[in-house]
Amino acid sequence: MQNNTYDFGLVGLGVMGRNFILNVADNNYKAFGYDLDPDKVSSLIKEGGDISKVNASGDISTFVNALSLPRKIMLLVPAGKIVDAVIESLLPHLSANDIIIDGGNSFFTDTDRREAYLQSKGINFFGAGVSGGAEGARNGPSIMPGGSSKAYKEVQPIFEAVAAKFNGEPCVAYMGPKSAGNYVKMVHNGIEYGLMQLTAEFYDLLQKGGPLNNAELHEVYSEWNRGRLQSFLVEISAEIFEKEDPFGQGMLVDKILDKARQKGTGKWTSQNAMDIGIPIPTIDVSVSMREISALKQERMLAATRYDRGSINFPEKEKLITIAEKALYFAFILTYAQGMHQLKAASNEYGYELKLAGIAKIWRAGCIIRATLLEDIANAYEEDTGLTNLLLSPAFEEKIKNTAGAARELVTLAANNGIPMPGLFNSLSYFDAYTSARLPLNLIQAQRDYFGSHTYERTDREGIFHTDWS
Ligand code: 6PG
């Protein structure tokens, strides 16, 4: 093997890494993988078929020497300490101006730290969010790179070739400086949590309220996926409802334990939204619901103590019609909150994010891809200064047409004891965001009462304090 002949290096040949590197090779870039696990190395070589196009090694110097200069090395390893360990192991073998790309779900401040550290050693480093799971990595993910635009330019042709395409446009774009790529991917995942929670709670509602069986749920979600709710998550939900249990016990979805796990990106989205002072209650409650789901034993005990009473719903077709509108409403509200967070974070961290561009690269390849993103991209293209989707005339119309259904469904769910916090929070967020006056004047009065925290007035400038007692 001749040294310095491979265009692209990839560290971490797990499912994502293997699929990504095969995708690179399919696009006529010679790729070289590295993993400490010899089985992963040999299975990639076998699957690649031609070592002049895809090769791999468990030896780090063989790997690094195989790559052309400046080296482009992407890491697809679990976020956290492993990323630092891989960087340390690569460093002695690298040359000035080589480029390391972290393609994992790293926390954005870790990316900033690593970029500064590697810069001091003459090495380029940037984070690139990659969405789409194993299938996306193999056939076209959505990619969200940030960091040095000069370093990104070196990798751009490869990323544009491997990314998903929407109407021929690659679903990859330079997000902005520093950790912009990881930040955008984090918020993508927050929105993902929101949409997943919503699709799950509407399933609960239809199952109990219809009542709809799995075959009917498959029909309804498939139908929704042919309309304005078209999205990857609605599409796969429809497929899930018709999957039989491999153990022959009916349908698989009914056999899956109702405890949802999480790797942390949704929680980070909420935590950071609170840090920068942007409300994203639909996403917050989606994280909380995963936490409530994990309390299975406690829930089972509590369920024996509290009776819900009788269930009372409108007839099936009517319920499905209201649900379609309410889900559309809540989907919009979820994207609106995530986009609002991105807008604020862009100012806070100097990311220079282009929201229309972000919505565009989410239209294919990623987990939150949806027809709605086309409208979102248009709204931000028409008004680049738009702070919240709710203020866009096109969305005002959509919201006005569906808010009534959301209210109706919230009432139904509350009366029947069906937990739909994603929908409830979306509606409350909408009602609060569109209230010229909120009762938080009382909170200000209370704060001043017990702690002399002062308040402002509606009718004159200044800071006031009252001796309340
Ligand atoms: C994607 C996903 C992916 C994420 C999984 C699991 O865009 O491809 O967001 O990056 O890791 O969805 O996330 P949780 O384990 O937190 O549900």
XYZ file of C-alpha atoms and ligand atoms in Angstrom:
486
model
C 0.000 0.000 0.000
C 1.365 3.408 -0.984
C 1.411 6.076 1.693
C -0.694 9.252 1.478
C -3.119 7.947 -1.116
C -6.468 7.835 0.686
C -8.683 10.934 0.608
C -10.576 10.438 3.860
C -9.933 8.753 7.190
C -12.526 7.557 9.642
C -11.983 6.569 13.263
C -14.593 4.294 14.851
C -15.946 1.515 12.673
C -19.165 0.894 14.609
C -22.448 0.862 12.722
C -22.382 4.611 11.960
C -18.681 4.696 11.060
C -18.805 1.637 8.805
C -21.832 2.961 6.961
C -20.383 6.444 6.598
C -17.069 5.242 5.208
C -18.797 2.949 2.687
C -20.877 5.931 1.608
C -17.654 7.973 1.097
C -16.191 5.157 -1.002
C -19.379 4.870 -3.075
C -18.841 8.492 -3.999
C -15.405 7.787 -5.457
C -13.312 9.004 -2.579
C -10.714 6.569 -1.322
C -11.350 6.008 2.361
C -9.371 4.429 5.161
C -10.845 3.320 8.487
C -9.314 2.792 11.882
C -10.617 0.838 14.846
C -8.926 -1.025 17.678
C -11.339 -3.920 17.235
C -9.825 -6.306 14.623
C -13.259 -7.752 13.811
C -14.551 -4.328 12.798
C -11.449 -3.735 10.671
C -11.763 -7.043 8.830
C -15.521 -6.779 8.339
C -15.129 -3.326 6.752
C -12.383 -4.599 4.410
C -14.629 -7.526 3.457
C -17.699 -5.352 2.911
C -15.709 -2.726 0.965
C -14.561 -5.385 -1.491
C -11.639 -3.431 -3.003
C -8.855 -2.234 -0.700
C -7.719 0.387 -3.168
C -11.056 2.113 -2.456
C -11.845 1.204 1.170
C -9.200 -0.084 3.483
C -8.792 -0.244 7.249
C -6.295 -0.996 9.972
C -6.037 -1.352 13.717
C -2.626 0.292 13.657
C -2.722 4.040 14.090
C 0.444 4.899 12.169
C -0.624 2.722 9.206
C -3.942 4.583 9.270
C -2.477 8.080 9.475
C 0.225 7.399 6.877
C -2.338 6.113 4.416
C -4.049 9.514 4.203
C -3.278 12.302 1.750
C -2.325 15.783 3.059
C -3.854 17.725 4.665
C -5.348 14.672 6.313
C -9.089 14.669 6.780
C -9.935 12.435 9.697
C -13.483 12.090 10.917
C -14.248 10.640 14.340
C -17.465 8.696 14.771
C -16.993 7.543 18.344
C -19.200 7.999 21.424
C -19.225 11.555 22.780
C -17.180 12.280 25.896
C -13.738 11.146 27.067
C -13.255 8.778 24.122
C -13.074 11.753 21.750
C -10.232 13.258 23.806
C -8.460 9.899 23.998
C -8.667 9.408 20.224
C -7.358 12.931 19.628
C -4.390 12.280 21.941
C -3.581 9.028 20.171
C -3.697 10.699 16.739
C -1.695 13.808 17.655
C 1.876 12.411 17.534
C 1.249 11.113 14.014
C -0.273 14.223 12.448
C 1.250 17.026 10.345
C 0.515 20.749 10.501
C -2.861 21.736 8.984
C -4.336 18.244 9.162
C -8.039 18.294 9.929
C -9.930 16.348 12.568
C -13.720 16.349 12.365
C -15.818 15.194 15.287
C -18.976 13.695 13.801
C -20.481 12.571 17.111
C -23.004 14.190 19.407
C -20.377 16.044 21.419
C -21.423 18.732 23.858
C -20.745 22.069 22.167
C -18.444 23.493 24.845
C -16.246 20.390 24.517
C -15.911 21.210 20.820
C -14.826 24.779 21.620
C -12.258 23.469 24.084
C -10.898 20.908 21.615
C -10.728 23.418 18.790
C -8.634 25.816 20.902
C -6.389 23.005 22.136
C -5.721 21.621 18.655
C -5.232 25.072 17.183
C -2.346 25.523 19.626
C -0.793 22.393 18.078
C -1.303 23.554 14.478
C -4.115 21.092 13.813
C -7.577 22.045 12.530
C -10.549 20.689 14.397
C -14.255 21.141 13.912
C -17.482 19.501 14.995
C -20.024 18.313 12.451
C -23.423 17.072 13.542
C -24.484 14.009 11.559
C -28.091 12.916 11.571
C -29.959 10.044 10.038
C -28.906 6.988 11.982
C -27.267 4.002 10.306
C -29.421 4.204 7.196
C -28.632 7.886 6.750
C -24.903 7.348 7.234
C -24.951 4.720 4.476
C -27.223 6.418 1.953
C -27.089 10.106 2.782
C -27.206 11.828 6.162
C -27.875 15.464 6.929
C -24.565 17.023 8.010
C -24.123 20.143 10.149
C -20.461 21.249 10.130
C -19.153 24.262 12.046
C -15.751 25.635 13.069
C -13.094 27.049 10.749
C -14.632 27.715 7.344
C -11.197 27.315 5.755
C -10.833 23.824 7.201
C -14.391 22.969 6.216
C -13.672 23.944 2.575
C -11.160 21.088 2.379
C -13.825 18.581 3.361
C -16.780 20.252 1.646
C -16.672 18.274 -1.656
C -16.666 14.963 0.219
C -19.499 15.999 2.555
C -21.571 17.348 -0.339
C -21.121 14.070 -2.184
C -22.125 11.827 0.730
C -24.963 13.956 2.161
C -28.643 13.296 1.469
C -30.053 15.267 -1.450
C -33.282 17.262 -1.465
C -34.300 18.214 -5.017
C -30.664 17.689 -5.927
C -29.365 20.047 -3.201
C -26.994 18.418 -0.690
C -28.238 18.410 2.902
C -25.046 19.872 4.279
C -24.041 23.487 4.835
C -21.466 25.330 6.849
C -23.316 26.342 10.020
C -20.960 28.927 11.465
C -17.809 29.377 13.543
C -16.758 27.460 16.655
C -19.150 24.793 17.889
C -22.065 25.923 15.680
C -22.293 22.469 14.063
C -22.638 20.608 17.345
C -25.013 23.210 18.713
C -27.348 22.958 15.725
C -27.261 19.159 15.960
C -28.082 19.370 19.682
C -31.178 21.468 18.964
C -32.078 19.113 16.101
C -32.143 16.370 18.717
C -34.242 18.492 21.081
C -36.790 18.926 18.296
C -36.485 15.180 17.641
C -37.430 14.524 21.287
C -40.457 16.825 20.955
C -41.742 15.229 17.760
C -41.209 11.734 19.156
C -43.125 12.568 22.326
C -45.977 14.023 20.267
C -46.230 11.056 17.892
C -46.247 8.784 20.939
C -48.923 10.666 22.893
C -51.213 10.906 19.851
C -50.831 7.133 19.505
C -51.934 6.808 23.135
C -54.912 9.089 22.535
C -56.098 7.276 19.421
C -55.518 3.859 20.911
C -57.549 4.647 24.032
C -59.978 7.175 22.631
C -60.782 5.652 19.224
C -60.272 3.004 20.228
C -57.957 2.176 17.317
C -56.091 -1.084 16.972
C -52.596 -1.339 15.498
C -53.867 -1.967 11.975
C -56.016 1.172 12.192
C -53.156 3.142 13.696
C -51.014 2.020 10.785
C -53.677 3.316 8.403
C -54.059 6.656 10.176
C -50.322 7.372 10.467
C -49.809 6.284 6.831
C -52.585 8.626 5.763
C -51.101 11.457 7.818
C -47.766 10.769 6.208
C -49.291 11.404 2.807
C -50.424 14.884 3.895
C -49.011 17.937 5.625
C -47.760 15.807 8.536
C -45.414 13.958 6.181
C -42.246 13.286 8.146
C -39.772 10.533 8.858
C -41.074 10.004 12.405
C -44.728 9.678 11.327
C -43.642 7.376 8.500
C -41.666 4.998 10.710
C -44.434 5.040 13.357
C -46.850 3.775 10.674
C -44.428 0.974 9.864
C -43.898 0.132 13.525
C -47.655 -0.431 14.035
C -47.666 -3.242 11.478
C -44.592 -5.105 12.652
C -45.348 -8.534 14.050
C -43.671 -9.834 17.178
C -40.828 -12.193 16.158
C -41.784 -14.335 19.185
C -45.250 -14.729 17.736
C -47.020 -12.796 20.521
C -49.130 -10.432 18.428
C -47.716 -7.077 17.378
C -44.213 -6.084 18.421
C -45.057 -2.539 19.569
C -47.336 -3.949 22.286
C -44.495 -6.050 23.687
C -41.963 -3.229 24.006
C -41.372 -2.016 27.558
C -42.587 1.564 27.968
C -39.333 2.941 29.412
C -37.593 5.317 26.999
C -33.863 5.754 27.326
C -31.807 8.788 26.355
C -28.219 9.638 25.663
C -28.457 13.256 26.797
C -28.792 15.532 23.765
C -32.439 16.381 24.478
C -31.580 17.202 28.085
C -28.677 19.403 26.955
C -31.027 21.290 24.640
C -33.339 22.059 27.556
C -30.523 22.891 29.941
C -28.939 25.283 27.490
C -32.268 26.853 26.559
C -32.651 27.716 30.251
C -29.092 29.083 30.327
C -29.779 31.452 27.452
C -33.315 32.264 28.628
C -35.358 30.826 25.773
C -38.556 28.890 26.548
C -38.852 25.484 24.855
C -41.482 23.780 27.051
C -42.488 21.137 24.499
C -38.909 19.896 24.382
C -38.482 20.214 28.173
C -41.494 18.043 28.839
C -40.354 15.473 26.290
C -37.240 14.990 28.386
C -39.374 14.812 31.547
C -41.629 12.197 29.958
C -38.647 9.936 29.292
C -37.783 10.366 32.964
C -41.364 9.583 34.061
C -41.376 6.567 31.745
C -38.298 5.230 33.534
C -40.224 5.187 36.864
C -42.075 2.052 35.779
C -42.377 0.429 39.229
C -43.666 3.613 40.852
C -46.097 4.179 37.998
C -47.451 0.669 38.312
C -48.053 1.166 42.034
C -49.623 4.598 41.573
C -51.871 3.252 38.812
C -53.544 0.976 41.336
C -54.351 3.989 43.576
C -55.947 6.367 41.108
C -58.868 5.521 38.913
C -59.378 7.467 35.691
C -63.137 6.879 35.513
C -64.944 6.261 32.287
C -63.577 7.292 28.938
C -65.723 9.505 26.769
C -64.643 10.440 23.248
C -66.269 11.548 19.995
C -66.629 8.934 17.297
C -63.466 7.658 15.605
C -63.458 9.625 12.368
C -64.094 12.889 14.162
C -61.360 12.144 16.692
C -58.868 11.351 13.907
C -59.710 14.605 12.111
C -59.198 16.700 15.256
C -56.010 14.794 16.073
C -54.493 15.462 12.646
C -54.972 19.199 13.086
C -53.750 19.239 16.674
C -50.647 17.214 15.817
C -49.840 19.601 12.982
C -50.258 22.509 15.408
C -47.934 20.878 17.955
C -45.339 19.963 15.319
C -45.206 23.619 14.250
C -44.866 24.750 17.856
C -42.005 22.307 18.435
C -40.028 23.514 15.425
C -40.848 27.119 16.393
C -39.307 26.657 19.839
C -36.183 24.941 18.478
C -35.660 27.600 15.801
C -36.156 30.342 18.387
C -33.456 28.746 20.519
C -31.095 28.633 17.519
C -31.741 32.293 16.811
C -30.939 33.292 20.389
C -27.901 31.009 20.588
C -26.567 32.539 17.403
C -26.485 35.948 19.112
C -25.253 34.558 22.416
C -22.345 32.535 21.010
C -21.622 34.449 17.785
C -22.552 31.509 15.558
C -23.949 33.613 12.679
C -26.544 30.897 12.009
C -28.702 31.098 8.907
C -32.021 29.627 9.934
C -33.365 29.175 6.388
C -30.233 27.229 5.480
C -30.604 25.041 8.562
C -34.243 24.237 7.763
C -33.141 23.377 4.215
C -30.498 20.865 5.203
C -33.026 19.210 7.528
C -35.418 18.523 4.632
C -33.785 15.162 3.901
C -31.461 12.678 5.572
C -32.086 13.603 9.201
C -34.474 12.250 11.804
C -36.646 15.401 11.925
C -37.077 15.657 8.153
C -40.604 16.724 7.306
C -42.568 18.520 4.623
C -43.091 21.316 7.130
C -39.401 22.225 6.886
C -39.929 23.541 3.380
C -42.402 26.104 4.780
C -40.039 26.874 7.659
C -37.166 27.490 5.228
C -39.403 29.798 3.168
C -40.503 31.746 6.250
C -36.895 32.439 7.281
C -35.876 33.162 3.708
C -38.632 35.774 3.377
C -37.674 37.387 6.655
C -34.122 36.651 7.780
C -34.692 38.606 10.989
C -37.725 36.534 12.040
C -37.488 35.812 15.766
C -40.265 33.265 16.023
C -42.127 31.265 13.378
C -45.402 32.281 15.039
C -44.776 35.792 13.734
C -44.485 34.703 10.105
C -47.676 35.437 8.124
C -47.630 31.967 6.509
C -47.485 30.290 9.912
C -50.052 32.631 11.430
C -52.501 31.150 8.948
C -51.537 27.547 9.706
C -51.806 28.161 13.459
C -55.159 29.897 13.201
C -56.520 26.909 11.282
C -55.383 24.343 13.829
C -55.316 25.985 17.290
C -59.025 25.261 17.795
C -58.439 21.545 17.288
C -55.511 21.647 19.719
C -57.805 23.209 22.354
C -60.490 20.642 21.743
C -58.035 17.783 22.072
C -56.427 19.182 25.219
C -59.907 19.293 26.789
C -60.657 15.745 25.695
C -57.330 14.445 26.930
C -57.676 16.227 30.288
C -61.240 14.982 30.806
C -60.203 11.445 30.029
C -56.941 11.421 31.974
C -54.690 10.853 28.971
C -51.247 12.388 29.450
C -50.499 14.603 26.449
C -47.946 17.022 27.892
C -46.328 17.680 24.523
C -49.606 19.000 23.180
C -50.587 20.776 26.423
C -47.228 22.529 26.630
C -47.337 23.493 22.961
C -50.732 25.088 23.467
C -49.752 26.850 26.696
C -46.581 28.115 25.073
C -48.663 29.451 22.195
C -51.173 31.086 24.545
C -48.420 32.629 26.651
C -46.313 33.812 23.732
C -49.351 35.464 22.205
C -50.509 37.161 25.443
C -49.841 40.879 25.584
C -50.214 40.707 29.362
C -49.307 37.770 31.560
C -49.976 37.510 35.309
C -46.262 37.652 36.096
C -46.808 41.123 37.548
C -48.024 39.244 40.618
C -44.757 37.295 40.752
C -42.844 40.576 40.638
C -45.008 41.887 43.476
C -44.376 38.727 45.514
C -40.631 38.955 44.914
C -40.634 42.542 46.048
C -42.866 41.680 49.028
C -40.684 38.960 50.510
C -37.259 39.926 49.243
C -37.263 43.592 48.246
C -36.324 42.457 44.740
C -37.947 45.577 43.216
C -40.183 45.883 40.169
C -40.766 48.018 37.122
C -44.092 49.793 36.399
C -46.258 49.888 33.323
C -46.794 53.642 33.459
C -43.437 55.177 34.340
C -39.692 54.554 34.030
C -37.577 53.439 36.961
C -37.082 50.714 39.520
C -39.563 50.612 42.418
C -39.804 49.035 45.816
C -42.830 49.043 48.115
C -43.089 48.369 51.828
C -45.895 45.815 51.356
C -46.666 44.945 54.949
C -29.818 11.406 14.705
C -30.137 11.064 16.140
C -29.001 10.434 16.852
C -29.308 10.143 18.329
C -30.368 9.126 18.557
C -30.494 8.641 19.992
O -30.007 12.565 14.380
O -29.402 10.535 13.939
O -30.474 12.233 16.817
O -27.905 11.303 16.785
O -28.144 9.699 18.895
O -31.579 9.601 18.108
O -30.769 9.669 20.882
P -31.342 9.337 22.342
O -30.636 8.080 22.799
O -30.995 10.491 23.202
O -32.803 9.109 22.174
